[in-house]
mmCIF file of C-alpha atoms in Angstrom:
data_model
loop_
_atom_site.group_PDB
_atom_site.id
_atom_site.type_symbol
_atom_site.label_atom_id
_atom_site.label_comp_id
_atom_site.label_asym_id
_atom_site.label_seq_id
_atom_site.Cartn_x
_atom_site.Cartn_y
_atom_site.Cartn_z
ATOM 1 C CA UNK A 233 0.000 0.000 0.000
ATOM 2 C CA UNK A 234 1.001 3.676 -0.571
ATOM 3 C CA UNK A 235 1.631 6.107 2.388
ATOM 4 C CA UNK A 236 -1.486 7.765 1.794
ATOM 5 C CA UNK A 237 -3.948 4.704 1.152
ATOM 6 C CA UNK A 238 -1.827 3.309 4.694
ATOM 7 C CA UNK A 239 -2.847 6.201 6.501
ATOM 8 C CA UNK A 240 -6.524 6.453 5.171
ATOM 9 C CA UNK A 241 -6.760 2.748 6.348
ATOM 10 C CA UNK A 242 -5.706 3.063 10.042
ATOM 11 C CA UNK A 243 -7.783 6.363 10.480
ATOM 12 C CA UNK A 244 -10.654 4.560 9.740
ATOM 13 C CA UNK A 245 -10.025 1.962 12.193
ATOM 14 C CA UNK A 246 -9.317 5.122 14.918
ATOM 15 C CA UNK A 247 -12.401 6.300 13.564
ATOM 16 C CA UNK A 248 -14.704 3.211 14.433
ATOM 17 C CA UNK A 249 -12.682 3.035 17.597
ATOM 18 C CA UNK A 250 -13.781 6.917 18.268
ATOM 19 C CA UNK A 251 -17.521 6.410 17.674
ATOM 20 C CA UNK A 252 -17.709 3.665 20.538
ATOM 21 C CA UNK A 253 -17.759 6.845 22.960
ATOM 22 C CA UNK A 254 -20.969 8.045 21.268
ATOM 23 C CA UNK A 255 -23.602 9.506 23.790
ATOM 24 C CA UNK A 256 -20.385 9.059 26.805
ATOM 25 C CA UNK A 257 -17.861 12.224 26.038
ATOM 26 C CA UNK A 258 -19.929 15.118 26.044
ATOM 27 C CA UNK A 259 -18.635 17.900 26.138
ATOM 28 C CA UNK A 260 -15.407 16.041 24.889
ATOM 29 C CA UNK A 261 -15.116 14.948 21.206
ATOM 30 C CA UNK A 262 -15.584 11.474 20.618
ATOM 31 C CA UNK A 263 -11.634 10.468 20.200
ATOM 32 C CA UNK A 264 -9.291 7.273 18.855
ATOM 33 C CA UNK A 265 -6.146 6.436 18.535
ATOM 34 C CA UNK A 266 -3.620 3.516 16.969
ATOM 35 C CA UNK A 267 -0.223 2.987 17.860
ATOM 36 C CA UNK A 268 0.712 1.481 14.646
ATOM 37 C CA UNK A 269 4.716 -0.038 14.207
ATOM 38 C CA UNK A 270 5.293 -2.503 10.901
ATOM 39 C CA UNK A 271 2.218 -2.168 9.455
ATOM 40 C CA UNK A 272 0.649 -3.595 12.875
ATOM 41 C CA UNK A 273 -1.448 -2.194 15.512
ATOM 42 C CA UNK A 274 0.228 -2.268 18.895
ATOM 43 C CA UNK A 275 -1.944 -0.144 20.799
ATOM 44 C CA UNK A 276 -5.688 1.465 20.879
ATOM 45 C CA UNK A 277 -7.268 3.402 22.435
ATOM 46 C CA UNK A 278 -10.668 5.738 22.951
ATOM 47 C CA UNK A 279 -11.715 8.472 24.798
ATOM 48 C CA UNK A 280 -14.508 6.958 27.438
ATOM 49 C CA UNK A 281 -15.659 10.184 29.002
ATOM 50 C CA UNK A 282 -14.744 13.434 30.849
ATOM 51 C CA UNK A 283 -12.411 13.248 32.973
ATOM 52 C CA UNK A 284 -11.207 9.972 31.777
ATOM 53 C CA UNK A 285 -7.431 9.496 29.945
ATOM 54 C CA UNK A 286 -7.555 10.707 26.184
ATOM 55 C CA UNK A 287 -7.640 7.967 23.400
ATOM 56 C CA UNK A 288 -3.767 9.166 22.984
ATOM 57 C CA UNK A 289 -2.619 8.128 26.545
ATOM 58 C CA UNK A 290 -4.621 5.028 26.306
ATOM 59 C CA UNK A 291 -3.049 3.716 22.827
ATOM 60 C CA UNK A 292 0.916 4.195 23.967
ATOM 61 C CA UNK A 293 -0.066 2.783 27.107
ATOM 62 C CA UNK A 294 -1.230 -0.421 25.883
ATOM 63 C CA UNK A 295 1.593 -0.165 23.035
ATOM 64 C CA UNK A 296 4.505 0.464 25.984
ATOM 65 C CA UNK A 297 7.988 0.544 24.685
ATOM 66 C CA UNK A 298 6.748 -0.808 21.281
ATOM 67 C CA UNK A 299 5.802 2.583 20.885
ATOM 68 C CA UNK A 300 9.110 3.715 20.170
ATOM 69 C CA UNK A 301 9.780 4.515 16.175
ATOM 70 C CA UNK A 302 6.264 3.724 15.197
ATOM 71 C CA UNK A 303 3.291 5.966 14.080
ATOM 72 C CA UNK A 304 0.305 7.218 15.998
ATOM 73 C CA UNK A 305 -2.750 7.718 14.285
ATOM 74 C CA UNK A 306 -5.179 10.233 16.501
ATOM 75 C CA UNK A 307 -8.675 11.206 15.207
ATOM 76 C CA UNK A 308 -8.301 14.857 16.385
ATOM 77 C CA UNK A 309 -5.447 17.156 17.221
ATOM 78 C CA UNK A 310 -3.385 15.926 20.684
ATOM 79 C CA UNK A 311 -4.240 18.574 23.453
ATOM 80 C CA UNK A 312 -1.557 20.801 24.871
ATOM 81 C CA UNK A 313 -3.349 23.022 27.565
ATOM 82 C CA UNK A 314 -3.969 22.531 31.025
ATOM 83 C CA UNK A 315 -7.622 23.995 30.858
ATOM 84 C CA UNK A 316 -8.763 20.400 31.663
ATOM 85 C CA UNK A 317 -9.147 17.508 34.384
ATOM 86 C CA UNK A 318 -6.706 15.292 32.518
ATOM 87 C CA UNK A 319 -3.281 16.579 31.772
ATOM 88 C CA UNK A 320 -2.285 17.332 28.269
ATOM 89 C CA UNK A 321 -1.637 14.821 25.575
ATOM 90 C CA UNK A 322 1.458 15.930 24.107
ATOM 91 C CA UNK A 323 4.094 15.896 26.252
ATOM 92 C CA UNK A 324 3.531 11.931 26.675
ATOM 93 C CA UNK A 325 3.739 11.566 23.193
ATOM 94 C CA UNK A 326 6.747 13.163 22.886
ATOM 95 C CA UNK A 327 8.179 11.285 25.548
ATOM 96 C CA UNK A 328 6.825 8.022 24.125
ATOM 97 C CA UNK A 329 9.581 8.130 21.450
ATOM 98 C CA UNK A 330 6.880 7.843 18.472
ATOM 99 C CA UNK A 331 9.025 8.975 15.368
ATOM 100 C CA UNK A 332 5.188 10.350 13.276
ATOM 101 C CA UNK A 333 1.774 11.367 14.352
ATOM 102 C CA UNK A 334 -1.259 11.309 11.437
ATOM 103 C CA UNK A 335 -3.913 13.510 12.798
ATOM 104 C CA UNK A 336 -7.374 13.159 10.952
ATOM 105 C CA UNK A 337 -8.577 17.166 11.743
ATOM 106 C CA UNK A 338 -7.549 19.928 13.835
ATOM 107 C CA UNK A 339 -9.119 20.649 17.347
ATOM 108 C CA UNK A 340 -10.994 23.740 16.767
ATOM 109 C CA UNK A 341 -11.062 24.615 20.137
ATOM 110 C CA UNK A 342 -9.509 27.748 20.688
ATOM 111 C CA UNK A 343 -6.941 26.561 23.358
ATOM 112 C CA UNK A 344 -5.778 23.740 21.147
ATOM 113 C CA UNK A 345 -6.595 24.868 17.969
ATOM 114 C CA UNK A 346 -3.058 24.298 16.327
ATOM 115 C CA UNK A 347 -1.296 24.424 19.346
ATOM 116 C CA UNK A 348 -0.712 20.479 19.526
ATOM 117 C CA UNK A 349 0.494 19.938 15.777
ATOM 118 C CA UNK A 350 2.855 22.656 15.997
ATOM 119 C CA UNK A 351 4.480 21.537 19.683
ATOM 120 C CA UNK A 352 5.047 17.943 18.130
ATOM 121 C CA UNK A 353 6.493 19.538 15.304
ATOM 122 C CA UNK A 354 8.556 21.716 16.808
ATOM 123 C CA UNK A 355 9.538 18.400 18.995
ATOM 124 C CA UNK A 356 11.065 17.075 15.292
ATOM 125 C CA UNK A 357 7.826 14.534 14.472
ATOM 126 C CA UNK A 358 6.506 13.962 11.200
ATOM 127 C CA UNK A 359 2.987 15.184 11.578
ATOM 128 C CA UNK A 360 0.266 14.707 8.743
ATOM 129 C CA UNK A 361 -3.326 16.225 9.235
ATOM 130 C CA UNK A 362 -6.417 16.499 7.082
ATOM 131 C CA UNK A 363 -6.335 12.358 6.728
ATOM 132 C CA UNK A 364 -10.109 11.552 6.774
ATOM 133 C CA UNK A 365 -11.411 14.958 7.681
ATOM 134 C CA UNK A 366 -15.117 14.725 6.627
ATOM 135 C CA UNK A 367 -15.703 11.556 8.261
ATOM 136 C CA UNK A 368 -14.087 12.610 11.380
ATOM 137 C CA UNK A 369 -15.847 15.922 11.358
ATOM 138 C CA UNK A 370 -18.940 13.850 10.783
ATOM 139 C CA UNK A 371 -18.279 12.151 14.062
ATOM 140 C CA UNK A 372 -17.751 14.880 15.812
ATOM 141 C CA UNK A 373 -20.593 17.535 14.380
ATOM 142 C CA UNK A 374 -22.195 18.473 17.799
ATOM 143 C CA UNK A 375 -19.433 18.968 19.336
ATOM 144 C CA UNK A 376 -17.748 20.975 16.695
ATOM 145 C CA UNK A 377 -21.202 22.868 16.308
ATOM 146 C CA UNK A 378 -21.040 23.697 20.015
ATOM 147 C CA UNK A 379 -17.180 25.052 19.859
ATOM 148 C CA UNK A 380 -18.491 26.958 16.676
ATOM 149 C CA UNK A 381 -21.715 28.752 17.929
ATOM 150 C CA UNK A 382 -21.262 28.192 22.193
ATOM 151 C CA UNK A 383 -25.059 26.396 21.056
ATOM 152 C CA UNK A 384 -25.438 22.991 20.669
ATOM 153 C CA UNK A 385 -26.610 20.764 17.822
ATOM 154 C CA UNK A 386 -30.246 20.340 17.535
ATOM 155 C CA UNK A 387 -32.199 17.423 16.170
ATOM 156 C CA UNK A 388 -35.543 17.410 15.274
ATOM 157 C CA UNK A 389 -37.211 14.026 15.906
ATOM 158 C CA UNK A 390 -40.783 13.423 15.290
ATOM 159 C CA UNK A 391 -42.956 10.369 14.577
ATOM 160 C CA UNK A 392 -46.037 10.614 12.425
ATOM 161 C CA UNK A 393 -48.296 8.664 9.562
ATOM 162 C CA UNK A 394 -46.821 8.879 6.041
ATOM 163 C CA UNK A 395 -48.896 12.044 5.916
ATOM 164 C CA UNK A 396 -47.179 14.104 8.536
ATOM 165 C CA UNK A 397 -49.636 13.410 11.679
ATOM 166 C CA UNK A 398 -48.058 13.070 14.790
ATOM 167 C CA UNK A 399 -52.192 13.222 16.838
ATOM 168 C CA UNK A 400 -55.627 12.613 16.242
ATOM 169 C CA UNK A 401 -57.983 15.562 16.224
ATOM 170 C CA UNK A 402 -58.532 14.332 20.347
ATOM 171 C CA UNK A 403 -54.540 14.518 20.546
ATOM 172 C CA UNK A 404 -54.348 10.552 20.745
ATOM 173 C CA UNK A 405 -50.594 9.989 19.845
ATOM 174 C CA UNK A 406 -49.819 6.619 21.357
ATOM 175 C CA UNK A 407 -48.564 4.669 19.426
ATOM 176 C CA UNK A 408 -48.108 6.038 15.812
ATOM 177 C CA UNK A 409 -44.712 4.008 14.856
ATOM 178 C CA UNK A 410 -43.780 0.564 15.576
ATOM 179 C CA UNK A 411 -41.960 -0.854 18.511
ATOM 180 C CA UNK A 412 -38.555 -0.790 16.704
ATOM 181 C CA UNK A 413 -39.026 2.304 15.739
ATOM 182 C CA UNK A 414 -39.676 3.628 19.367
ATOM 183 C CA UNK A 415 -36.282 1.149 20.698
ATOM 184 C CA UNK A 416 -34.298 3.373 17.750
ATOM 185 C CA UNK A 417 -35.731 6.647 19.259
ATOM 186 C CA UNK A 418 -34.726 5.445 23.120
ATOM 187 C CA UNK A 419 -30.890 5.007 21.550
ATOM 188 C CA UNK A 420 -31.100 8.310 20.010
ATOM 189 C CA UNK A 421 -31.963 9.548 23.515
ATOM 190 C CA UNK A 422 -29.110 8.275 24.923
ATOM 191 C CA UNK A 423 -26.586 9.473 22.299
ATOM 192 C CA UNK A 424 -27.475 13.439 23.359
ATOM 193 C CA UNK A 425 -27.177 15.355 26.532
ATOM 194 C CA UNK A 426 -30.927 17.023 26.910
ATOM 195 C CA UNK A 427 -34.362 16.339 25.424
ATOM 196 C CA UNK A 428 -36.756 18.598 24.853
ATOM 197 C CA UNK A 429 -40.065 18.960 25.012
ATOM 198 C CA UNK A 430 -43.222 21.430 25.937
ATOM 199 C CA UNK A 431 -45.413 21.587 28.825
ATOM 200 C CA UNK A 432 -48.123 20.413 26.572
ATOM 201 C CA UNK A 433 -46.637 17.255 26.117
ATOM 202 C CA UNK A 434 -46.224 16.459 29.828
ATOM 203 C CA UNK A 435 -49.674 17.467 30.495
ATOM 204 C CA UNK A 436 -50.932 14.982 27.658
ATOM 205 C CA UNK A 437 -48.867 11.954 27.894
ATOM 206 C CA UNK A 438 -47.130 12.344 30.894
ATOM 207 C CA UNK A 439 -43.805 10.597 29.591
ATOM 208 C CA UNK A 440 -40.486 9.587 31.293
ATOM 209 C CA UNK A 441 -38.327 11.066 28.747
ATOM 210 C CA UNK A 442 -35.861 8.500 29.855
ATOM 211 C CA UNK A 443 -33.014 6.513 27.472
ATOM 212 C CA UNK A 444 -34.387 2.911 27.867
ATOM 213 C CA UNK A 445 -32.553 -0.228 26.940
ATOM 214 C CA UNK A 446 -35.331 -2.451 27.279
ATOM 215 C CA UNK A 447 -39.501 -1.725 28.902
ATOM 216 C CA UNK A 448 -39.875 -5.116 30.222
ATOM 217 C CA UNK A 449 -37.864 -5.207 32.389
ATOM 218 C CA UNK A 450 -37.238 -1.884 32.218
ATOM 219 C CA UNK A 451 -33.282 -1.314 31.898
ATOM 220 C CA UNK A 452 -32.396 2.486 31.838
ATOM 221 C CA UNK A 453 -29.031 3.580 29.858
ATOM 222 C CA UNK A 454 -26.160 4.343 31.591
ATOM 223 C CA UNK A 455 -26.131 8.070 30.633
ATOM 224 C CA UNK A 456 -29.574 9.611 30.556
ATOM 225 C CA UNK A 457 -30.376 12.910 29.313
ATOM 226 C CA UNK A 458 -30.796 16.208 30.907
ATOM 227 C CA UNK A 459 -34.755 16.545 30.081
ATOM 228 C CA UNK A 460 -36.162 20.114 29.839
ATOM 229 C CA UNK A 461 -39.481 21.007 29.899
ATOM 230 C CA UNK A 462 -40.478 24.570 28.404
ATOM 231 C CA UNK A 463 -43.189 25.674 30.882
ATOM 232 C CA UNK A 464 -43.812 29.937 30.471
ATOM 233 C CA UNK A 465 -45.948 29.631 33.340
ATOM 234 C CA UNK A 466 -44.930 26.861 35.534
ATOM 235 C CA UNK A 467 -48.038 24.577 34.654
ATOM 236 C CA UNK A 468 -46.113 21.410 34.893
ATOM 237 C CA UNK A 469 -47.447 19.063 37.748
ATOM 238 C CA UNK A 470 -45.429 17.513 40.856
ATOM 239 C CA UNK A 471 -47.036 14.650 40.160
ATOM 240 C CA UNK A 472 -45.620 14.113 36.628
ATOM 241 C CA UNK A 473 -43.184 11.539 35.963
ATOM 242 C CA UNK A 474 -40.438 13.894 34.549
ATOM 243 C CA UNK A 475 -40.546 15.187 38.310
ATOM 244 C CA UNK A 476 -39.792 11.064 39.578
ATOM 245 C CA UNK A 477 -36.893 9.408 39.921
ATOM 246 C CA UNK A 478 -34.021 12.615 39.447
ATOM 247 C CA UNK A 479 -31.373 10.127 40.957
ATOM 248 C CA UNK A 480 -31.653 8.713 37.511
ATOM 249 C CA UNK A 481 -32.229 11.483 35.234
ATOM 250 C CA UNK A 482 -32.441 15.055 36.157
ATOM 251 C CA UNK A 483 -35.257 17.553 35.253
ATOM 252 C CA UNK A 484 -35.334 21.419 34.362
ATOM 253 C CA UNK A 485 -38.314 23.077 33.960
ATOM 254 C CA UNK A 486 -37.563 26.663 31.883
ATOM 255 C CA UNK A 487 -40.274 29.075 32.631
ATOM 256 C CA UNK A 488 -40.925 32.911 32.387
ATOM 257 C CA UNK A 489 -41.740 35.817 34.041
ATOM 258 C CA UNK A 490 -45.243 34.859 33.463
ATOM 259 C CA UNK A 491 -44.709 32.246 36.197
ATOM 260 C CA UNK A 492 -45.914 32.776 39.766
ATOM 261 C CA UNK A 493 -43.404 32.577 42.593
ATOM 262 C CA UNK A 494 -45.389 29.778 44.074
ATOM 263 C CA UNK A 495 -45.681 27.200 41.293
ATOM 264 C CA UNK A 496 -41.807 27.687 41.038
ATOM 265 C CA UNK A 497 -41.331 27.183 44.538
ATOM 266 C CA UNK A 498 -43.780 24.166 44.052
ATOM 267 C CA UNK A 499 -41.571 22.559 41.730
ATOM 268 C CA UNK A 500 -38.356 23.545 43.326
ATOM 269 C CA UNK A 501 -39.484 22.007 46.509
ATOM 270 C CA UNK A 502 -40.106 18.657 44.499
ATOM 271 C CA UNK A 503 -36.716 18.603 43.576
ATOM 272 C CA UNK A 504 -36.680 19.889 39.972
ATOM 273 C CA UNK A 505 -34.346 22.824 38.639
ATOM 274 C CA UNK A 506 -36.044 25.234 37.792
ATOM 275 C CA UNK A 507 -35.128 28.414 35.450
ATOM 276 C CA UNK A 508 -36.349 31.860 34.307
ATOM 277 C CA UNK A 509 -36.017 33.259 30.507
ATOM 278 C CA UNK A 510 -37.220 35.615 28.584
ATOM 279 C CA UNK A 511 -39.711 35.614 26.643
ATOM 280 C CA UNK A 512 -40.478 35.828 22.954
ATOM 281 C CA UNK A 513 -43.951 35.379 20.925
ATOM 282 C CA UNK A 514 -45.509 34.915 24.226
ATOM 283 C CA UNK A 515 -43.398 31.686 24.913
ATOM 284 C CA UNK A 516 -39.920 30.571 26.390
ATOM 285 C CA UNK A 517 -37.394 31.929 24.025
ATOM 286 C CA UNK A 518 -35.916 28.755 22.162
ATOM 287 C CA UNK A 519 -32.409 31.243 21.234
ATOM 288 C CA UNK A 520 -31.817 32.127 24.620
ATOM 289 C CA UNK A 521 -32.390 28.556 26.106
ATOM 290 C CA UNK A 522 -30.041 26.878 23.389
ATOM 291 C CA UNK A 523 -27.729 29.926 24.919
ATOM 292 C CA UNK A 524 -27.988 28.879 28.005
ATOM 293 C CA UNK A 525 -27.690 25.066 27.591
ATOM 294 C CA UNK A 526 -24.671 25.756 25.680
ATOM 295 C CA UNK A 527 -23.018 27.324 28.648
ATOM 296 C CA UNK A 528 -23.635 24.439 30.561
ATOM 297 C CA UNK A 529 -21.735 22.208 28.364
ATOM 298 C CA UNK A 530 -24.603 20.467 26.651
ATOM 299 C CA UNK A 531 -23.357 19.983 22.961
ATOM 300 C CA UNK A 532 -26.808 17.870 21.438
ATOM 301 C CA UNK A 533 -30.145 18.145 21.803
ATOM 302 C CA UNK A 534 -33.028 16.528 20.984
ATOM 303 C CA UNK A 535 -36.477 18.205 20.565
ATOM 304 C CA UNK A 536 -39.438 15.832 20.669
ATOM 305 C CA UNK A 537 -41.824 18.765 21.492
ATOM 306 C CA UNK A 538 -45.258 18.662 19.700
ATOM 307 C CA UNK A 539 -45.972 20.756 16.417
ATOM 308 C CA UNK A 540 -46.182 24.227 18.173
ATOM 309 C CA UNK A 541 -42.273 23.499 19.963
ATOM 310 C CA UNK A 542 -41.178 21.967 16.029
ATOM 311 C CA UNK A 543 -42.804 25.384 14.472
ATOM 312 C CA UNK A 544 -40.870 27.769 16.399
ATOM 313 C CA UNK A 545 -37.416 25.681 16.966
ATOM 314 C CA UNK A 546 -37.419 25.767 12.599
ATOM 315 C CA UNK A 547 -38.703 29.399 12.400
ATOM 316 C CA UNK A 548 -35.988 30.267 14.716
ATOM 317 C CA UNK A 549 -33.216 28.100 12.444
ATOM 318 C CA UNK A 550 -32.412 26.682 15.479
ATOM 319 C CA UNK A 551 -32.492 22.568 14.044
ATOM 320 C CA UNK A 552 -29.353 21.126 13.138
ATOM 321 C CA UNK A 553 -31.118 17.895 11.490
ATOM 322 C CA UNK A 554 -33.987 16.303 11.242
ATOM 323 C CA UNK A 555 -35.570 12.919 11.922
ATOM 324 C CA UNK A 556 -38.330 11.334 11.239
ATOM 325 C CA UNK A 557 -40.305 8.302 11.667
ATOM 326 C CA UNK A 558 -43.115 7.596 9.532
ATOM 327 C CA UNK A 559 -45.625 4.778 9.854
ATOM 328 C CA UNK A 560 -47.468 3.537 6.793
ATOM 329 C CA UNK A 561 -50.566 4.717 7.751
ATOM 330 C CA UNK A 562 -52.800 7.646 6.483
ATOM 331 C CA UNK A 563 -54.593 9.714 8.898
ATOM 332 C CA UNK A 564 -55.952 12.279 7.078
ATOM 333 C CA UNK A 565 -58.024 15.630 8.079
ATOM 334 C CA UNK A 566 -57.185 19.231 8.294
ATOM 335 C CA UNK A 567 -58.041 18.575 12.216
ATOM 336 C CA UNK A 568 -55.321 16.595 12.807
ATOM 337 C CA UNK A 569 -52.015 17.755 14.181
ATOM 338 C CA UNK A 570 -49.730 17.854 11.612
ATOM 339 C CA UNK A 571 -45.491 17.468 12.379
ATOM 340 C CA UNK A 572 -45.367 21.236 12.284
ATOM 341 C CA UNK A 573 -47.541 23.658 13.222
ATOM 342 C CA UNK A 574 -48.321 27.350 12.760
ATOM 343 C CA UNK A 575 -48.686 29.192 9.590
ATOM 344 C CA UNK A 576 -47.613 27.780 6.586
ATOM 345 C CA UNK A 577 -45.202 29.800 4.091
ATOM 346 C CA UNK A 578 -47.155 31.724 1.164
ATOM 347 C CA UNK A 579 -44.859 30.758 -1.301
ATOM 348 C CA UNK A 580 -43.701 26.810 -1.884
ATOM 349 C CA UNK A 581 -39.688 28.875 -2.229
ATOM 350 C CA UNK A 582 -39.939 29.421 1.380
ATOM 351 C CA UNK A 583 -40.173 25.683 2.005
ATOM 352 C CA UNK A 584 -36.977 24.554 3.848
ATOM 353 C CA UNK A 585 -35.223 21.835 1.773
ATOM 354 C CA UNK A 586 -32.891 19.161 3.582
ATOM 355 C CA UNK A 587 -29.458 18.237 2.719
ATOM 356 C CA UNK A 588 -27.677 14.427 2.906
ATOM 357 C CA UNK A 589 -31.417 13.007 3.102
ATOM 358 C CA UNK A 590 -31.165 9.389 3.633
ATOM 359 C CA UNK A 591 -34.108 6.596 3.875
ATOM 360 C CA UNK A 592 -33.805 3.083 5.354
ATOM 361 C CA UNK A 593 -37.115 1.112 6.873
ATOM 362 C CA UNK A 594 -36.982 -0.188 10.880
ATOM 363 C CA UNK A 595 -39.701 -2.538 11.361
ATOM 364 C CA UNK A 596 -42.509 -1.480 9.082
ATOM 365 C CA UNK A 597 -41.776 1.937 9.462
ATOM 366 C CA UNK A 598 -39.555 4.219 7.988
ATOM 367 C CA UNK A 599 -36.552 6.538 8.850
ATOM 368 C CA UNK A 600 -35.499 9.432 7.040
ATOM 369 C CA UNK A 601 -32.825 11.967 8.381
ATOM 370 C CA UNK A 602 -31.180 15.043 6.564
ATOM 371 C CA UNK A 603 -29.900 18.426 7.678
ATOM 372 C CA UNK A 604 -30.958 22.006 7.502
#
């Protein structure tokens, strides 16, 4: 093989390595790394979570002195700083003896943006970059999103009859899509760091919002979800099952000025974290929570509000990507809730088209995803 095709093929390998630490990093990239001497792997490594050793330190520790003259292949620049709970990357592979470093893409974060490639280089290593970019900035999307904007990535997931209604005229919603189709959505829970949904929903279903594994028994995730309930007035009930059970999963309930003191003292004295922003078109301002959650170090989120919360999270250009499950059903009337509500644009230019659509069928339903 060539240099280049050598390189492509170990960065790929990193790369699958990296994506094991899907829904466990955040706010850390998903990282891995080879230690890679005579065209064999002697070490490997991936980045479990924060505050856990870097896919770097993890790879030349398993590869030991057999890390000396061969080639580390990291998905994403080697960290330098000490703005962190682990200490930095490069010095240990400097001291490692590796003789080159293949880096799939820059760290875009501004403390290591750079910083790492040039301090190996200056150390006298061979360092390549840009070796499966895309597909590592594919992995890494919300997270490079959230270093981009300080917001993180939004996904818009919605289930509904193959023509776009996610309720009956009576709002009965339960259940639309098949029971695959529902285990897919619980792993797509546990792959982001909040959920999202409105007071409405809460009031009419009552749900969980949890990351399940399995109902029966019922086997949680590991990681669950921050779940956030947008609540301008503080309607949401002690009672409901989002306010059960924080040990597992914690709750925040964002309301507004037009909340009394006393239902957010009610809430707060059930346990549940409870927050005041401003408003905008009469309801909790969707920019200035996405704001706010980004400051807290929550890179994805996933809105499963009804069609009112969909409206005004695309009106806003606040969604990232979209995802949809569609049943092959047809419910049909203008009294049933569509996916999105609200007003619809005067002029078919004004409908938002979707990029890198894809379509596959769970079950007897089917999935299609693109981005906005």
């Amino acid at each position: 093989m060539t240099a280049t095709t050598t390189h492509l093929h170990f960065m790929t390998q990193a790369l699958r390595l990296a994506a094991k630490g899907l829904g466990q990093t955040s706010p850390n990239p998903m990282v891995g790394a080879l230690v890679v001497k005579n065209g064999r792997i002697v070490g490997r490594g991936y980045h479990h979570g924060p505050g856990q050793p870097h896919a770097e330190i993890l790879a030349l520790n398993q590869a030991g002195p057999r890390a000396k003259g061969a080639t580390l292949y990291v998905t994403l620049e080697p960290c330098c700083h000490l703005l962190k709970r682990t200490p930095p990357c490069v010095p240990t592979i400097i001291k490692s003896g590796v003789r080159a470093v293949v880096v799939a893409m820059t760290d875009p974060n501004p403390p290591v943006k750079g910083r790492g490639v040039a301090a190996l280089r200056r150390a006298g290593m061979t360092v390549t970059t840009g070796v499966a970019r895309e597909k590592a900035a594919q992995l890494n999307r919300a997270y490079l999103h959230w270093v981009k904007t300080g917001r993180p990535f939004v996904i818009l997931k919605a289930g509904m009859t193959l023509d776009g209604k996610v309720a009956t005229a009576m709002g009965e919603s339960r259940w639309i899509t098949g029971p695959l189709a529902r285990q897919a959505a619980h792993r797509l829970r546990s792959q982001v760091d909040a959920v999202i949904v409105g007071v409405g929903t809460v009031l009419k279903d009552n749900p969980t919002l949890t990351a399940r594994r399995s109902d029966r028994p019922l086997r949680l995730a590991p990681r669950q979800p921050l779940r956030v309930v947008l609540d301008s007035t503080a309607r949401t009930p002690t009672e409901a099952r989002i306010c059960a059970k924080l040990d597992q999963a914690k709750t925040l309930i964002v309301t507004t000025s037009r909340a009394s003191e006393s239902r957010r003292c009610r809430l707060e004295r059930a346990g549940v974290e409870v927050v005041s922003l401003p408003l905008k078109h009469g309801q909790v301002s969707l920019p200035a929570l996405m704001t706010m959650l980004g400051k807290r170090g929550i890179t994805s989120v996933l809105i499963e509000g009804g069609s009112t919360v969909n409206a005004t999270a695309l009106r806003e250009q606040l969604v990232n990507r979209i995802r949809f499950y569609l049943a092959p059903t047809l419910m049909g009337g203008q009294d049933a809730r569509a996916v999105i509500g609200g007003r619809s644009p005067k002029r078919l230019a004004q409908a938002l088209p979707l990029r890198h659509v894809t379509v596959r069928r769970i079950g007897e339903d089917l999935v299609m995803e693109g981005d906005l």
